Amino acid sequence: MIEIEFEEPNIYDCECCSNKTVRLTRFVYKDDDAYAVYYCQYTIGHKDKVVTGVISLGEWWEESVSPERVAFPFRIWTDESNYQIGLMDKEDCIWKDIEILGNMLDREVALKHKWIKEVFQLTDHIVDEDQYIIDYLE
Ligand SMILES: [Zn+2]
């Protein structure tokens, strides 16, 4: 069973405008073990309503960064009726220099990774349970 720990967001002034940028940090547990971490960010009032994020999976119980920790950058937006999830390249990820997230994968590599099902399982939980993201994209 997957459980997401919801904490208060960090809020910044957007670098490109005076709007508020919201940054979320979420720790995820599977059967009570540390399982993943994800970051998400969006800016209220931007024309493109999109949430950018990164999911880091694997060995979050270790203090040091393990080679078995892998990061998947993604975006969430909506079309008329559904959430859309797209993987992104590392170069386009705002967290690409955060080493603690692990080995960050480009889109093409990520799609073939053995954990890709778990990534999409977690994004399903995000759009189902992370109320900040649900409210923003509504
Ligand atoms: Zn802006």
mmCIF file of C-alpha atoms and ligand atoms in Angstrom:
data_model
loop_
_atom_site.group_PDB
_atom_site.id
_atom_site.type_symbol
_atom_site.label_atom_id
_atom_site.label_comp_id
_atom_site.label_asym_id
_atom_site.label_seq_id
_atom_site.Cartn_x
_atom_site.Cartn_y
_atom_site.Cartn_z
ATOM 1 C CA MET A 1 0.000 0.000 0.000
ATOM 2 C CA ILE A 2 1.308 3.414 -0.997
ATOM 3 C CA GLU A 3 1.007 6.344 1.363
ATOM 4 C CA ILE A 4 2.046 9.906 0.629
ATOM 5 C CA GLU A 5 3.081 12.229 3.415
ATOM 6 C CA PHE A 6 1.571 15.662 2.766
ATOM 7 C CA GLU A 7 3.322 18.662 4.219
ATOM 8 C CA GLU A 8 2.835 22.379 3.810
ATOM 9 C CA PRO A 9 4.154 23.770 0.510
ATOM 10 C CA ASN A 10 6.991 26.210 0.086
ATOM 11 C CA ILE A 11 5.902 29.345 -1.731
ATOM 12 C CA TYR A 12 8.187 31.685 -3.674
ATOM 13 C CA ASP A 13 7.816 34.692 -5.952
ATOM 14 C CA CYS A 14 8.094 33.549 -9.560
ATOM 15 C CA GLU A 15 11.289 34.610 -11.302
ATOM 16 C CA CYS A 16 9.466 35.650 -14.482
ATOM 17 C CA CYS A 17 6.474 37.458 -12.976
ATOM 18 C CA SER A 18 5.105 38.510 -9.619
ATOM 19 C CA ASN A 19 2.983 35.398 -9.232
ATOM 20 C CA LYS A 20 3.420 32.754 -6.575
ATOM 21 C CA THR A 21 5.358 29.607 -7.326
ATOM 22 C CA VAL A 22 4.371 26.630 -5.199
ATOM 23 C CA ARG A 23 6.877 23.893 -4.500
ATOM 24 C CA LEU A 24 5.857 20.581 -2.940
ATOM 25 C CA THR A 25 8.118 17.971 -1.360
ATOM 26 C CA ARG A 26 6.499 14.606 -0.699
ATOM 27 C CA PHE A 27 7.827 11.499 0.965
ATOM 28 C CA VAL A 28 6.192 8.260 -0.118
ATOM 29 C CA TYR A 29 5.939 5.034 1.852
ATOM 30 C CA LYS A 30 5.091 1.579 0.608
ATOM 31 C CA ASP A 31 3.941 -0.832 3.288
ATOM 32 C CA ASP A 32 5.422 1.600 5.834
ATOM 33 C CA ASP A 33 8.900 1.634 4.264
ATOM 34 C CA ALA A 34 10.456 4.736 2.709
ATOM 35 C CA TYR A 35 9.907 4.168 -0.969
ATOM 36 C CA ALA A 36 10.131 7.359 -2.994
ATOM 37 C CA VAL A 37 10.327 11.111 -2.901
ATOM 38 C CA TYR A 38 8.750 13.492 -5.330
ATOM 39 C CA TYR A 39 8.991 17.211 -5.914
ATOM 40 C CA CYS A 40 6.404 19.202 -7.796
ATOM 41 C CA GLN A 41 6.256 22.841 -8.751
ATOM 42 C CA TYR A 42 3.737 25.105 -10.425
ATOM 43 C CA THR A 43 3.089 28.828 -10.696
ATOM 44 C CA ILE A 44 -0.330 30.289 -10.073
ATOM 45 C CA GLY A 45 -1.417 32.537 -12.939
ATOM 46 C CA HIS A 46 0.882 31.241 -15.657
ATOM 47 C CA LYS A 47 -0.836 30.818 -19.009
ATOM 48 C CA ASP A 48 0.308 27.205 -19.359
ATOM 49 C CA LYS A 49 -1.268 25.277 -16.526
ATOM 50 C CA VAL A 50 1.313 22.610 -15.986
ATOM 51 C CA VAL A 51 2.909 20.969 -12.974
ATOM 52 C CA THR A 52 6.524 19.959 -13.350
ATOM 53 C CA GLY A 53 7.901 17.282 -11.092
ATOM 54 C CA VAL A 54 10.445 14.607 -10.440
ATOM 55 C CA ILE A 55 10.043 11.216 -8.814
ATOM 56 C CA SER A 56 13.023 9.575 -7.148
ATOM 57 C CA LEU A 57 12.706 5.860 -6.501
ATOM 58 C CA GLY A 58 14.853 3.286 -4.782
ATOM 59 C CA GLU A 59 16.748 2.839 -1.557
ATOM 60 C CA TRP A 60 15.484 5.911 0.226
ATOM 61 C CA TRP A 61 16.321 4.222 3.516
ATOM 62 C CA GLU A 62 20.029 4.725 2.817
ATOM 63 C CA GLU A 63 21.659 7.912 4.044
ATOM 64 C CA SER A 64 23.995 8.223 1.100
ATOM 65 C CA VAL A 65 22.963 8.415 -2.522
ATOM 66 C CA SER A 66 22.900 4.944 -3.959
ATOM 67 C CA PRO A 67 23.420 4.032 -7.608
ATOM 68 C CA GLU A 68 20.137 2.205 -7.145
ATOM 69 C CA ARG A 69 18.325 5.489 -6.729
ATOM 70 C CA VAL A 70 16.826 6.727 -9.981
ATOM 71 C CA ALA A 71 15.000 9.960 -10.810
ATOM 72 C CA PHE A 72 12.273 10.437 -13.404
ATOM 73 C CA PRO A 73 11.371 14.007 -14.430
ATOM 74 C CA PHE A 74 7.770 14.527 -15.549
ATOM 75 C CA ARG A 75 4.996 17.003 -16.254
ATOM 76 C CA ILE A 76 1.288 16.829 -15.466
ATOM 77 C CA TRP A 77 -1.365 18.826 -17.279
ATOM 78 C CA THR A 78 -4.976 18.288 -18.276
ATOM 79 C CA ASP A 79 -6.760 18.105 -21.570
ATOM 80 C CA GLU A 80 -10.521 18.547 -21.607
ATOM 81 C CA SER A 81 -11.287 15.611 -19.378
ATOM 82 C CA ASN A 82 -8.163 13.768 -18.272
ATOM 83 C CA TYR A 83 -4.856 14.180 -16.563
ATOM 84 C CA GLN A 84 -1.933 13.837 -18.930
ATOM 85 C CA ILE A 85 1.465 12.673 -17.711
ATOM 86 C CA GLY A 86 4.586 13.141 -19.779
ATOM 87 C CA LEU A 87 8.136 12.188 -18.985
ATOM 88 C CA MET A 88 10.823 14.798 -19.614
ATOM 89 C CA ASP A 89 14.507 14.882 -20.395
ATOM 90 C CA LYS A 90 16.955 15.601 -17.607
ATOM 91 C CA GLU A 91 18.091 18.794 -19.344
ATOM 92 C CA ASP A 92 14.609 20.280 -18.964
ATOM 93 C CA CYS A 93 14.248 19.369 -15.306
ATOM 94 C CA ILE A 94 14.623 22.207 -12.807
ATOM 95 C CA TRP A 95 16.059 19.735 -10.282
ATOM 96 C CA LYS A 96 18.677 18.250 -12.611
ATOM 97 C CA ASP A 97 21.532 19.328 -10.311
ATOM 98 C CA ILE A 98 20.069 17.836 -7.124
ATOM 99 C CA GLU A 99 22.297 14.823 -6.580
ATOM 100 C CA ILE A 100 20.291 13.329 -3.756
ATOM 101 C CA LEU A 101 17.556 12.424 -6.246
ATOM 102 C CA GLY A 102 19.865 9.857 -7.817
ATOM 103 C CA ASN A 103 20.611 9.083 -11.426
ATOM 104 C CA MET A 104 18.229 11.247 -13.444
ATOM 105 C CA LEU A 105 17.043 9.659 -16.669
ATOM 106 C CA ASP A 106 16.129 11.133 -20.027
ATOM 107 C CA ARG A 107 12.668 10.365 -21.334
ATOM 108 C CA GLU A 108 13.640 7.645 -23.806
ATOM 109 C CA VAL A 109 15.719 5.793 -21.229
ATOM 110 C CA ALA A 110 13.077 6.223 -18.543
ATOM 111 C CA LEU A 111 10.360 4.679 -20.714
ATOM 112 C CA LYS A 112 12.386 1.466 -20.942
ATOM 113 C CA HIS A 113 13.369 1.366 -17.285
ATOM 114 C CA LYS A 114 12.258 -1.576 -15.139
ATOM 115 C CA TRP A 115 10.588 0.808 -12.680
ATOM 116 C CA ILE A 116 8.516 2.750 -15.200
ATOM 117 C CA LYS A 117 5.308 1.012 -14.091
ATOM 118 C CA GLU A 118 5.972 2.139 -10.538
ATOM 119 C CA VAL A 119 6.512 5.692 -11.777
ATOM 120 C CA PHE A 120 3.101 5.761 -13.444
ATOM 121 C CA GLN A 121 1.520 4.032 -10.468
ATOM 122 C CA LEU A 122 2.828 6.863 -8.314
ATOM 123 C CA THR A 123 1.668 9.594 -10.725
ATOM 124 C CA ASP A 124 -1.791 7.982 -10.516
ATOM 125 C CA HIS A 125 -1.645 8.450 -6.756
ATOM 126 C CA ILE A 126 -0.454 12.037 -7.184
ATOM 127 C CA VAL A 127 -3.405 13.118 -9.345
ATOM 128 C CA ASP A 128 -5.742 11.197 -7.086
ATOM 129 C CA GLU A 129 -4.471 12.381 -3.702
ATOM 130 C CA ASP A 130 -2.254 15.456 -3.861
ATOM 131 C CA GLN A 131 -4.879 18.111 -3.273
ATOM 132 C CA TYR A 132 -2.622 21.066 -4.153
ATOM 133 C CA ILE A 133 -2.036 19.638 -7.610
ATOM 134 C CA ILE A 134 -5.667 18.629 -8.075
ATOM 135 C CA ASP A 135 -6.854 22.124 -7.117
ATOM 136 C CA TYR A 136 -4.306 23.851 -9.331
ATOM 137 C CA LEU A 137 -5.128 21.830 -12.439
ATOM 138 C CA GLU A 138 -8.870 21.917 -11.925
HETATM 139 ZN ZN ZN B 1 6.114 33.647 -13.749
#
